[in-house]
Short mmCIF file of C-alpha atoms in Angstrom, two decimals:
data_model
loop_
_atom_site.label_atom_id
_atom_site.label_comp_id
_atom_site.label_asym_id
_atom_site.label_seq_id
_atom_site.Cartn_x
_atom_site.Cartn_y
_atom_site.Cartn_z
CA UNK A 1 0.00 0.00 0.00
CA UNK A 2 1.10 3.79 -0.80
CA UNK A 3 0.48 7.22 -0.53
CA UNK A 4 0.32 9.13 -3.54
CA UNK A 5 0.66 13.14 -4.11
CA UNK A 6 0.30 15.27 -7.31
CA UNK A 7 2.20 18.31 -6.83
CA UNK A 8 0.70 20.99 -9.58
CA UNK A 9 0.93 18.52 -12.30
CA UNK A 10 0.12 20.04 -15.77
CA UNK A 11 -0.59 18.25 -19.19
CA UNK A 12 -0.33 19.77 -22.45
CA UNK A 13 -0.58 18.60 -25.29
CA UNK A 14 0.86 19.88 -28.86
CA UNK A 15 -2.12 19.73 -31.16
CA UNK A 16 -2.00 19.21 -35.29
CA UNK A 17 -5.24 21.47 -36.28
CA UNK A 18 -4.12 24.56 -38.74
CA UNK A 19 -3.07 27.36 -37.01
CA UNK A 20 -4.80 30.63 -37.95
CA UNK A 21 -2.57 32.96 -35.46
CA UNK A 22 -0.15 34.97 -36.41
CA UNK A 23 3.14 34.03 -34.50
CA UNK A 24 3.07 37.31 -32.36
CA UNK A 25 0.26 36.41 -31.06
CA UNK A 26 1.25 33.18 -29.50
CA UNK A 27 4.34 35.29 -28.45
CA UNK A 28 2.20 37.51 -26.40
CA UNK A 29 0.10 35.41 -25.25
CA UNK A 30 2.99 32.81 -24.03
CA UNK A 31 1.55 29.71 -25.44
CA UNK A 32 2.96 27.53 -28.32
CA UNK A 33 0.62 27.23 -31.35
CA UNK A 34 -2.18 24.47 -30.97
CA UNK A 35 -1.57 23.84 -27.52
CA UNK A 36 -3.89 21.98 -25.78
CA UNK A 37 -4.09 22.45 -21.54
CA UNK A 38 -5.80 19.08 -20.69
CA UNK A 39 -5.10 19.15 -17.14
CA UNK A 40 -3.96 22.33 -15.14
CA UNK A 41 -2.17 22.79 -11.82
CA UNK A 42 -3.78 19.48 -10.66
CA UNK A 43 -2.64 18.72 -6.64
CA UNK A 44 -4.00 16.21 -4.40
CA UNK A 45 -3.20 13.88 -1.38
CA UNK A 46 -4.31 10.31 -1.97
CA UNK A 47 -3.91 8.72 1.95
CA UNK A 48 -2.97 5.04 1.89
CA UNK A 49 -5.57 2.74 1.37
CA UNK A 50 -7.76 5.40 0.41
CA UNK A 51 -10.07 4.38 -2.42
CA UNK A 52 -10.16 7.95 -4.58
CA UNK A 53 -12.73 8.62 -7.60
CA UNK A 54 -11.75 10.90 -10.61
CA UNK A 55 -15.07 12.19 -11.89
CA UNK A 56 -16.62 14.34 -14.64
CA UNK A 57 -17.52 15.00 -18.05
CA UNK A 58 -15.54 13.70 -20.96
CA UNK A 59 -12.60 15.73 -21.94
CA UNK A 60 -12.15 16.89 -18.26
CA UNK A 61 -8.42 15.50 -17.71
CA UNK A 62 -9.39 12.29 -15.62
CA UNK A 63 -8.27 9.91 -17.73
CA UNK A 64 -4.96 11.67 -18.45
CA UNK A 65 -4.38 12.67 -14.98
CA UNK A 66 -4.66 8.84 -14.30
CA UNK A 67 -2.13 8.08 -17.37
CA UNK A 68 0.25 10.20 -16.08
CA UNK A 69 0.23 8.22 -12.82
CA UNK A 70 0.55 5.35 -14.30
CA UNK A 71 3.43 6.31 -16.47
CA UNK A 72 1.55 6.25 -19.88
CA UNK A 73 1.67 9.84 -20.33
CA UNK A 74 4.07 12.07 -19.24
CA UNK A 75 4.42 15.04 -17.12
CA UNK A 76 4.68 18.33 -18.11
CA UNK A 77 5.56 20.18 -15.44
CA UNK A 78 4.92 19.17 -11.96
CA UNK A 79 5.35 16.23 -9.91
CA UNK A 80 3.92 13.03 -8.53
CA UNK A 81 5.01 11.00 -6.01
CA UNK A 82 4.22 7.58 -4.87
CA UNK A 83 5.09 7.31 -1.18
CA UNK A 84 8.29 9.79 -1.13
CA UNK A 85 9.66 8.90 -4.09
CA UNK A 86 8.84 11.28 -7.21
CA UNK A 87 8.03 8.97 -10.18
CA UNK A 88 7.97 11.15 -13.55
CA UNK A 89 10.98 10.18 -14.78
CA UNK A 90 10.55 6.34 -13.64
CA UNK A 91 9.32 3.71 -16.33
CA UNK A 92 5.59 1.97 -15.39
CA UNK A 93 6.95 -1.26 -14.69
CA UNK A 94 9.14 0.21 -12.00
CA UNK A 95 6.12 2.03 -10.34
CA UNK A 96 4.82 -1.15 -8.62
CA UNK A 97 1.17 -0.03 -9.61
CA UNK A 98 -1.84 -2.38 -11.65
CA UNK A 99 -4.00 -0.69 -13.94
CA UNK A 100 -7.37 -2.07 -14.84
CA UNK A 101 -8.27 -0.67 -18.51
CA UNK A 102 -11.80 -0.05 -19.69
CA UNK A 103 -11.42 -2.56 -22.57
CA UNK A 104 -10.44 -5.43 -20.29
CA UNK A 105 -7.07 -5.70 -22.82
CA UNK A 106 -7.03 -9.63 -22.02
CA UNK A 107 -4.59 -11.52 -24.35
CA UNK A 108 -7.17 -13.53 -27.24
CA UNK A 109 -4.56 -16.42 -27.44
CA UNK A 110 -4.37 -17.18 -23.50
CA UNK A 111 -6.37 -19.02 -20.94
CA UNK A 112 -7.61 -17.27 -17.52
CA UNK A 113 -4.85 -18.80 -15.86
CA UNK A 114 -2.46 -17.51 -18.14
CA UNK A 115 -3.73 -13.86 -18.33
CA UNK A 116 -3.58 -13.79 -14.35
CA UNK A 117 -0.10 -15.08 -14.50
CA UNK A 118 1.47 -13.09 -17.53
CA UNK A 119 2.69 -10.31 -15.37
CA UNK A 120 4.15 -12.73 -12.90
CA UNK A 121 6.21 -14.17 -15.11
CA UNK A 122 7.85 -11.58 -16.64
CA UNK A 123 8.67 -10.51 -13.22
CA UNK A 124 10.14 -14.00 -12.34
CA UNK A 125 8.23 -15.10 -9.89
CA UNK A 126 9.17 -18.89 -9.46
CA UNK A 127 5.97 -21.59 -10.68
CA UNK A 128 4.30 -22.44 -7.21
CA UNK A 129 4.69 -18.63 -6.08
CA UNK A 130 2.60 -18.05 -9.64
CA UNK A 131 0.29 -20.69 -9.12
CA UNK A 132 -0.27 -19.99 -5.54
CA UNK A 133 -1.26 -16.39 -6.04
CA UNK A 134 -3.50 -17.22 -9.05
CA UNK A 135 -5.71 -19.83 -7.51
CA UNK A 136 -5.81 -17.27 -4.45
CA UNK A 137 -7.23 -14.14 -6.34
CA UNK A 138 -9.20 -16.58 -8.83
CA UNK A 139 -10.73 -17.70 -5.68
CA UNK A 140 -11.55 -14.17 -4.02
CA UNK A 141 -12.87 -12.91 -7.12
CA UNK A 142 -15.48 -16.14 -7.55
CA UNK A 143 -13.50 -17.30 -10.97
CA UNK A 144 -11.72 -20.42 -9.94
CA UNK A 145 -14.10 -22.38 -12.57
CA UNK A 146 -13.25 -20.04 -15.04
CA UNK A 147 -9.35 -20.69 -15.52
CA UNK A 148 -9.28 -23.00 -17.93
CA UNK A 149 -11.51 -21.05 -20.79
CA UNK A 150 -10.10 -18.05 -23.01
CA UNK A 151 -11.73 -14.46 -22.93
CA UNK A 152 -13.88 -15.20 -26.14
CA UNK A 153 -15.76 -17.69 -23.87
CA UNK A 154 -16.17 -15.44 -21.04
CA UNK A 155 -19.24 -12.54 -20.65
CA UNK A 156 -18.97 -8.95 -20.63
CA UNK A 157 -18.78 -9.60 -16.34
CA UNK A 158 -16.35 -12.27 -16.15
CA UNK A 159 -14.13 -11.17 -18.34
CA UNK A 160 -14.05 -7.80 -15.93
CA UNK A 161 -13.41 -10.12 -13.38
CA UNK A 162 -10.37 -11.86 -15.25
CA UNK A 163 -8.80 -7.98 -15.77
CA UNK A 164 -9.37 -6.72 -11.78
CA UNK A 165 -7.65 -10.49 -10.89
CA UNK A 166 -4.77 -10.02 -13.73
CA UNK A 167 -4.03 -6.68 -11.47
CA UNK A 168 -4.58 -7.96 -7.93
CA UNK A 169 -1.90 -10.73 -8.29
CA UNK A 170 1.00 -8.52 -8.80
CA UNK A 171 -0.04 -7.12 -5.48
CA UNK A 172 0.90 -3.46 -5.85
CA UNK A 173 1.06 -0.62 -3.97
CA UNK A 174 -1.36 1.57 -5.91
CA UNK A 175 -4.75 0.51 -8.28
CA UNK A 176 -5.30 2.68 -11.19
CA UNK A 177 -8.74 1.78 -12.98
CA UNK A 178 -10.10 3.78 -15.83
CA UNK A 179 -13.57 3.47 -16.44
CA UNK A 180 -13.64 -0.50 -15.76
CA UNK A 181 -17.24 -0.85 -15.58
CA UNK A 182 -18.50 0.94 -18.45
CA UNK A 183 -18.83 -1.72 -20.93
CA UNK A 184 -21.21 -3.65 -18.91
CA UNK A 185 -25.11 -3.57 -18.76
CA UNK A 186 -26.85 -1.44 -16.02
CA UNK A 187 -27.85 -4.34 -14.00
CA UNK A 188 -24.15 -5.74 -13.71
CA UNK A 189 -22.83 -2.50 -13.39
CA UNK A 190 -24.25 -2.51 -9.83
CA UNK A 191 -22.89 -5.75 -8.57
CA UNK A 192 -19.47 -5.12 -9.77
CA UNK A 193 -20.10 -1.95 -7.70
CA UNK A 194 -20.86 -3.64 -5.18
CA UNK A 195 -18.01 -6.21 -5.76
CA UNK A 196 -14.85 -3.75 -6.32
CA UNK A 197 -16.25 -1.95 -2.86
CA UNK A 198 -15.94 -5.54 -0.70
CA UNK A 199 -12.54 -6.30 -2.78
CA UNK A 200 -11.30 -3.15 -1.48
CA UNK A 201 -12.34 -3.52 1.92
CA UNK A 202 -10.81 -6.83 1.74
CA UNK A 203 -7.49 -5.83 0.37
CA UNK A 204 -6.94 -2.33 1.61
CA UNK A 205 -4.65 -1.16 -1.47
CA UNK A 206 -4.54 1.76 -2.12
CA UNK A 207 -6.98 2.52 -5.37
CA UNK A 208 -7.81 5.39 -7.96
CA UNK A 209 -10.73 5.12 -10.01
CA UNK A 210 -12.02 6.99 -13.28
CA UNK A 211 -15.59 7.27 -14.21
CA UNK A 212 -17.91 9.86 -15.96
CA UNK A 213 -20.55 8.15 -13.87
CA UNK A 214 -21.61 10.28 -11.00
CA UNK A 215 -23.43 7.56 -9.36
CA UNK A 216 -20.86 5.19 -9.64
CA UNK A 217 -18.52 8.07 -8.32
CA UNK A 218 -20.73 8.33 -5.23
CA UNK A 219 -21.02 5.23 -4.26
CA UNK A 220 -17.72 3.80 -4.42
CA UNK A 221 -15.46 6.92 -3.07
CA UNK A 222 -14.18 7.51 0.42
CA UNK A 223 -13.18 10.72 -1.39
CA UNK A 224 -14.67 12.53 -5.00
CA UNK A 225 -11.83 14.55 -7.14
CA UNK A 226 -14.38 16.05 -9.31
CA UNK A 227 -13.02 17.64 -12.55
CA UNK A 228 -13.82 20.18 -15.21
CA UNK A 229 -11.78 21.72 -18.20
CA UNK A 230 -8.52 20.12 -16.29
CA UNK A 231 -9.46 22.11 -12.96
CA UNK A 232 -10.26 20.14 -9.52
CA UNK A 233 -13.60 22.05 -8.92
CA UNK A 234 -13.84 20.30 -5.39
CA UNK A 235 -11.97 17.25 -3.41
CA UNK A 236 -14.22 16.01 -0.57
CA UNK A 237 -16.25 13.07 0.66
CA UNK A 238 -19.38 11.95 -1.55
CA UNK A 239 -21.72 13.78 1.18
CA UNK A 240 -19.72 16.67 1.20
CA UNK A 241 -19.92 17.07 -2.53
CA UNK A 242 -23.84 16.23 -2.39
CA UNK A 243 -24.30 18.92 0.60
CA UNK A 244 -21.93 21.50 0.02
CA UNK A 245 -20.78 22.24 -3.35
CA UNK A 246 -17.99 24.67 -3.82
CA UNK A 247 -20.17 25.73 -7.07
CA UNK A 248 -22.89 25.96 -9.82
CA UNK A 249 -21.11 23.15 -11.59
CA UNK A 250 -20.24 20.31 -8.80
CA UNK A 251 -24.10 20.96 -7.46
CA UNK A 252 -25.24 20.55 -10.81
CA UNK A 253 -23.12 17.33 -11.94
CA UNK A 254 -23.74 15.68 -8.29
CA UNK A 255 -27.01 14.24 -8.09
CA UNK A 256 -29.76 12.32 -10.17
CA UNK A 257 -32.08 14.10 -11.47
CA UNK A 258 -29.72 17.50 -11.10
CA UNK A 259 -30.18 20.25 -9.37
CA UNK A 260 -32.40 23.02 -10.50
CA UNK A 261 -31.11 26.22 -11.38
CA UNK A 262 -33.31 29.67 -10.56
CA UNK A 263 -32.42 33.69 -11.67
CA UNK A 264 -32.87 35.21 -8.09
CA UNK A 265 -32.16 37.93 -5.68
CA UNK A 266 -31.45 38.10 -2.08
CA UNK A 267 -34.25 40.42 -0.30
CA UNK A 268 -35.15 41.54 3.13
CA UNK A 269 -38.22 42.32 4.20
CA UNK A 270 -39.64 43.00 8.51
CA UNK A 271 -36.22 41.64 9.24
CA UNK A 272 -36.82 38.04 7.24
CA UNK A 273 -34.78 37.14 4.24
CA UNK A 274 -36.11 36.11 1.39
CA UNK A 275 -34.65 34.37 -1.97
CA UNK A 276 -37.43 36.20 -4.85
CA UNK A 277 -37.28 34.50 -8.51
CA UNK A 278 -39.47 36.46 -11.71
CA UNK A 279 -42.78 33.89 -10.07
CA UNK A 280 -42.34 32.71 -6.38
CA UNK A 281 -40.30 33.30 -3.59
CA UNK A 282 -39.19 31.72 -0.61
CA UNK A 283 -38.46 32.69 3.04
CA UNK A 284 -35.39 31.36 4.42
CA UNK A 285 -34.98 30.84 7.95
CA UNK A 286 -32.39 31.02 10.97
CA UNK A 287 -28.14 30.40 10.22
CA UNK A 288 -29.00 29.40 6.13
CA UNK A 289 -30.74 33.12 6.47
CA UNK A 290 -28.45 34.78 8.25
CA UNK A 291 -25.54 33.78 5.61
CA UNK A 292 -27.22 35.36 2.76
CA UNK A 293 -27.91 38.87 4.65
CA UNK A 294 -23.81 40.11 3.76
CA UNK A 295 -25.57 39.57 -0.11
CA UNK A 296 -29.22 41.77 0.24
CA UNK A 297 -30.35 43.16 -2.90
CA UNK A 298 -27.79 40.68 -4.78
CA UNK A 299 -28.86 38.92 -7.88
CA UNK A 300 -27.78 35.26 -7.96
CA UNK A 301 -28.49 31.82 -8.59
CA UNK A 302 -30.83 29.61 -6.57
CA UNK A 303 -30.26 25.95 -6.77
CA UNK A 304 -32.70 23.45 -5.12
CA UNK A 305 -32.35 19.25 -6.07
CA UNK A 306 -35.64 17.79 -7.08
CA UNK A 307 -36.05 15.72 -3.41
CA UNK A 308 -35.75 19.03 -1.96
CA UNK A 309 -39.29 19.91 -3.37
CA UNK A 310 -42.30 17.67 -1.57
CA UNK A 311 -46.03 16.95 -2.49
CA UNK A 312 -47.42 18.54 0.36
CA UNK A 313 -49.73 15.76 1.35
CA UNK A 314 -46.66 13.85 2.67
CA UNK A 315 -45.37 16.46 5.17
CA UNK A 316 -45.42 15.02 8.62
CA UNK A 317 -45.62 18.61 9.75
CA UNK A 318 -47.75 21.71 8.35
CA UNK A 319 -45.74 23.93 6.16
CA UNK A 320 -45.03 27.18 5.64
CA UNK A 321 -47.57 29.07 3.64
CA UNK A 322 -44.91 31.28 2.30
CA UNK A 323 -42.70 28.48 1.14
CA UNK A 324 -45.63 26.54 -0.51
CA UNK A 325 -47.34 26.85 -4.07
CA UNK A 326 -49.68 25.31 -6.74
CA UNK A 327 -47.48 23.91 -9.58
CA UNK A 328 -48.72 22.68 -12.81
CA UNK A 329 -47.68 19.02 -13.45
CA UNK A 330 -46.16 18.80 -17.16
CA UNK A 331 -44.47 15.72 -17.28
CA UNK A 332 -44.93 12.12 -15.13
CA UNK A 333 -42.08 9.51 -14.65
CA UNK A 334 -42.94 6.79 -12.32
CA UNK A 335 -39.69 5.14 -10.73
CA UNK A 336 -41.35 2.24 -8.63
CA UNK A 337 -39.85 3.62 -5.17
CA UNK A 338 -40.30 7.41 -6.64
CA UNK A 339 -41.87 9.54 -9.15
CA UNK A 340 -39.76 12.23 -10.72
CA UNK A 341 -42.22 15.25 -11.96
CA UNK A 342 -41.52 17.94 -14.80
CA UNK A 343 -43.63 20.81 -13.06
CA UNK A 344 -44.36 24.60 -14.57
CA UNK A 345 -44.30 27.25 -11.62
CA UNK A 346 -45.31 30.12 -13.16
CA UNK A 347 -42.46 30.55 -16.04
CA UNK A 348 -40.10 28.87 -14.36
CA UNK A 349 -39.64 24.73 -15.13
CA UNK A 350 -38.46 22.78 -12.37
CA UNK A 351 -37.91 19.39 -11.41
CA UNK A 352 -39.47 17.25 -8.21
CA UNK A 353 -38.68 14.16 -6.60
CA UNK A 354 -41.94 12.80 -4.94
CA UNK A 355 -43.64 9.95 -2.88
CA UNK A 356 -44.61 7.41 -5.27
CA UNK A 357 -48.31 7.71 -3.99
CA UNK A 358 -48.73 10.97 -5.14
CA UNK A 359 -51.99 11.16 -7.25
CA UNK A 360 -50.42 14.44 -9.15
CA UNK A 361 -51.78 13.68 -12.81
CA UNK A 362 -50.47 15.65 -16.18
CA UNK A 363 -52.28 18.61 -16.73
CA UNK A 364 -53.09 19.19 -13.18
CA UNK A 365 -51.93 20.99 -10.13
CA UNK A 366 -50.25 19.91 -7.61
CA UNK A 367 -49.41 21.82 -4.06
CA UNK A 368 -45.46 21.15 -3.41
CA UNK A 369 -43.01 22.40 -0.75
CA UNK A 370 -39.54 23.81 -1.09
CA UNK A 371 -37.36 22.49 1.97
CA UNK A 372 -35.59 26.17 2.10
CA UNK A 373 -32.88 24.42 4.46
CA UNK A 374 -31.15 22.72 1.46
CA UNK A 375 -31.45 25.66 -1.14
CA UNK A 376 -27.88 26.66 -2.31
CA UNK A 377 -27.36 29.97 -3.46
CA UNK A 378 -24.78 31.02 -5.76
CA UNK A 379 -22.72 33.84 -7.04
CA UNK A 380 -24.18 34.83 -10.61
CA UNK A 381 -20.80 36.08 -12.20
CA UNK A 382 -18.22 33.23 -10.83
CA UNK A 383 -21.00 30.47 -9.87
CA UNK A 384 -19.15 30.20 -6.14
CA UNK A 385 -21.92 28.67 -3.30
CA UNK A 386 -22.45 32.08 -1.36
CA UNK A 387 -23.43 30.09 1.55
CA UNK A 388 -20.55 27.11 1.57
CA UNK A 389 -18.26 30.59 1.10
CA UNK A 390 -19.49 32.75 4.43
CA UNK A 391 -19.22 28.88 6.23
#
């Protein structure tokens, strides 16, 4: 197990399009013509045995940031270190790390067996030290049957299996996985989830995982690097992320269906504050109040997540007549355990999460509730969480 650091790591990468600049104006600007800034000024502690999750869109830098880890891709300026020793200038097979590739990249012409044991070989290991470790990882990861057939005879899960095993019998300090569950079906997708969260509990090695998946991010993370445009928007704990975003773009990433977005201003009126959108607005009480009073008369951005808006019928407690209002259902999509609802409130389209027994019909109205405890307000010029700010 290891500890691993990035130390403002950058990536940039020398493109090939036409370049329609003049050369002056790269010279002022201090960039080289079709550069490309992939990942910038990335830094991060990684605690041993910490299981870490690179999220966010594609194109955000996760995969390279992961790369240059791994020794695929190298550095350009920066540096990472694997327990105290900086490793950008070290090859990958000195790096004692495993990488687990979305593709599975199993060898066609080899058995199970044989996959598992490729990498031992070519680091020596002696036959009964191979075969010891392979029927041991073959066994935790429910594939001892399986080590006699070749990948073509495997499915989509077992052959996921056969790659996560291939890595865990090198028994390295550091896991590197990039997107490893992506080319399964939904269904699967969840018990591998569930799988790679007991494996790591089991093993304790230190692991970093990519995924544009931000359920999969939140569910298998002690901790959430969440990316965009190369920039670590926020590094925290799933909750954390979920609770408190830094910003307008972690709140609305985190979260299924995401967060909805309001134009709004910050009043006060008889000493209350008050969050007023263009067709409702909403009292908001006690320390999430007192927070916003520094920004009175500021125009901003209200974000509430569709659980945070309630059919009134299934309040345990009577609301708040100022925090309540008739909503015209547009859209109905029943969920079993949930129904998510496309509702009109005045001009403004929003989204709820509600009880499954609601008997809210298309066309109709419907009387919901805004929980103004979990509203997030945020900065309309540079999208930073007003209230996570004055915390």
């Amino acid at each position: 197990m290891a500890q691993v650091r990035f130390d403002e790591v950058n990536k940039i990468f020398q493109g090939t399009a036409p370049v329609k600049k003049k050369w002056w104006e790269f010279w002022r600007s201090g960039k080289r013509p079709n550069e490309v800034h992939v990942v910038k000024g990335v830094s991060m502690n990684i605690s041993d045995g910490e299981f870490l999750v690179l999220v966010g869109p594609s194109g955000c830098g996760k995969s390279t940031t992961l790369r240059m880890l791994a020794g695929l891709e190298e550095v350009t300026s920066g540096e990472i270190f694997i327990d105290d020793c900086m490793v950008n200038d070290i090859t990958p097979k000195d790096r004692d790390i495993a990488m687990v590739f979305q593709n599975y990249a199993l060898y066609p012409h080899m058995n199970v067996y044989e996959n598992m044991a490729f990498g031992l070989r070519l680091r020596k290991f002696q036959n009964n030290e191979i075969e010891k470790r392979v029927n041991k990882t073959a066994k935790l990861l429910g594939i001892q049957n399986l080590l006699n057939r070749k990948p073509k005879e495997l499915s989509g899960g077992q052959r996921q299996r056969v790659a996560m095993g291939r890595a865990i019998v090198r028994e390295p300090k550091v896991f590197l996985m990039d997107e490893p569950l992506s080319n399964l079906d939904a269904k699967l997708r969840v018990q591998m989830r569930a799988e790679l969260q007991k494996l790591h509990h089991r093993l304790g090695i230190t692991t970093i995982y990519v995924t544009h998946d931000q359920v999969e991010a939140m569910t298998l993370g002690n901790r959430i690097a969440l990316l965009n445009h190369g920039v670590i928007q926020q590094l925290d704990t799933p909750l954390e992320l979920y609770n408190h975003p830094s910003n307008k773009f972690v709140a609305g990433f985190i979260g299924s269906p995401s967060m909805n977005f309001v134009d709004a201003t910050i009043l006060e009126e008889d000493g209350e504050v008050y969050v007023k959108t263009s067709d409702f607005k909403l009292k908001i009480h006690g320390e999430h109040g007192n927070r916003l009073r520094p920004f009175i008369d500021k125009e901003v951005i209200m974000g509430i997540r569709p659980e945070d808006i309630a059919d009134e019928k299934f309040l345990q407690k009577k609301p708040e007549e100022e925090n309540t209002f008739d909503a015209m259902v547009e859209v109905q999509e029943p969920l079993g355990a949930e129904i998510i609802l496309y509702i009109k409130l005045g001009e403004e389209s929003l989204i709820a999460r509600v009880n499954p027994q609601t008997g809210a019909k298309v066309g109709e109205k419907l009387r919901v509730v805004f929980d103004t405890e979990k509203v997030q307000i945020f900065d309309r010029e540079t999208e930073i969480n007003l209230i996570v700010a004055e915390e």
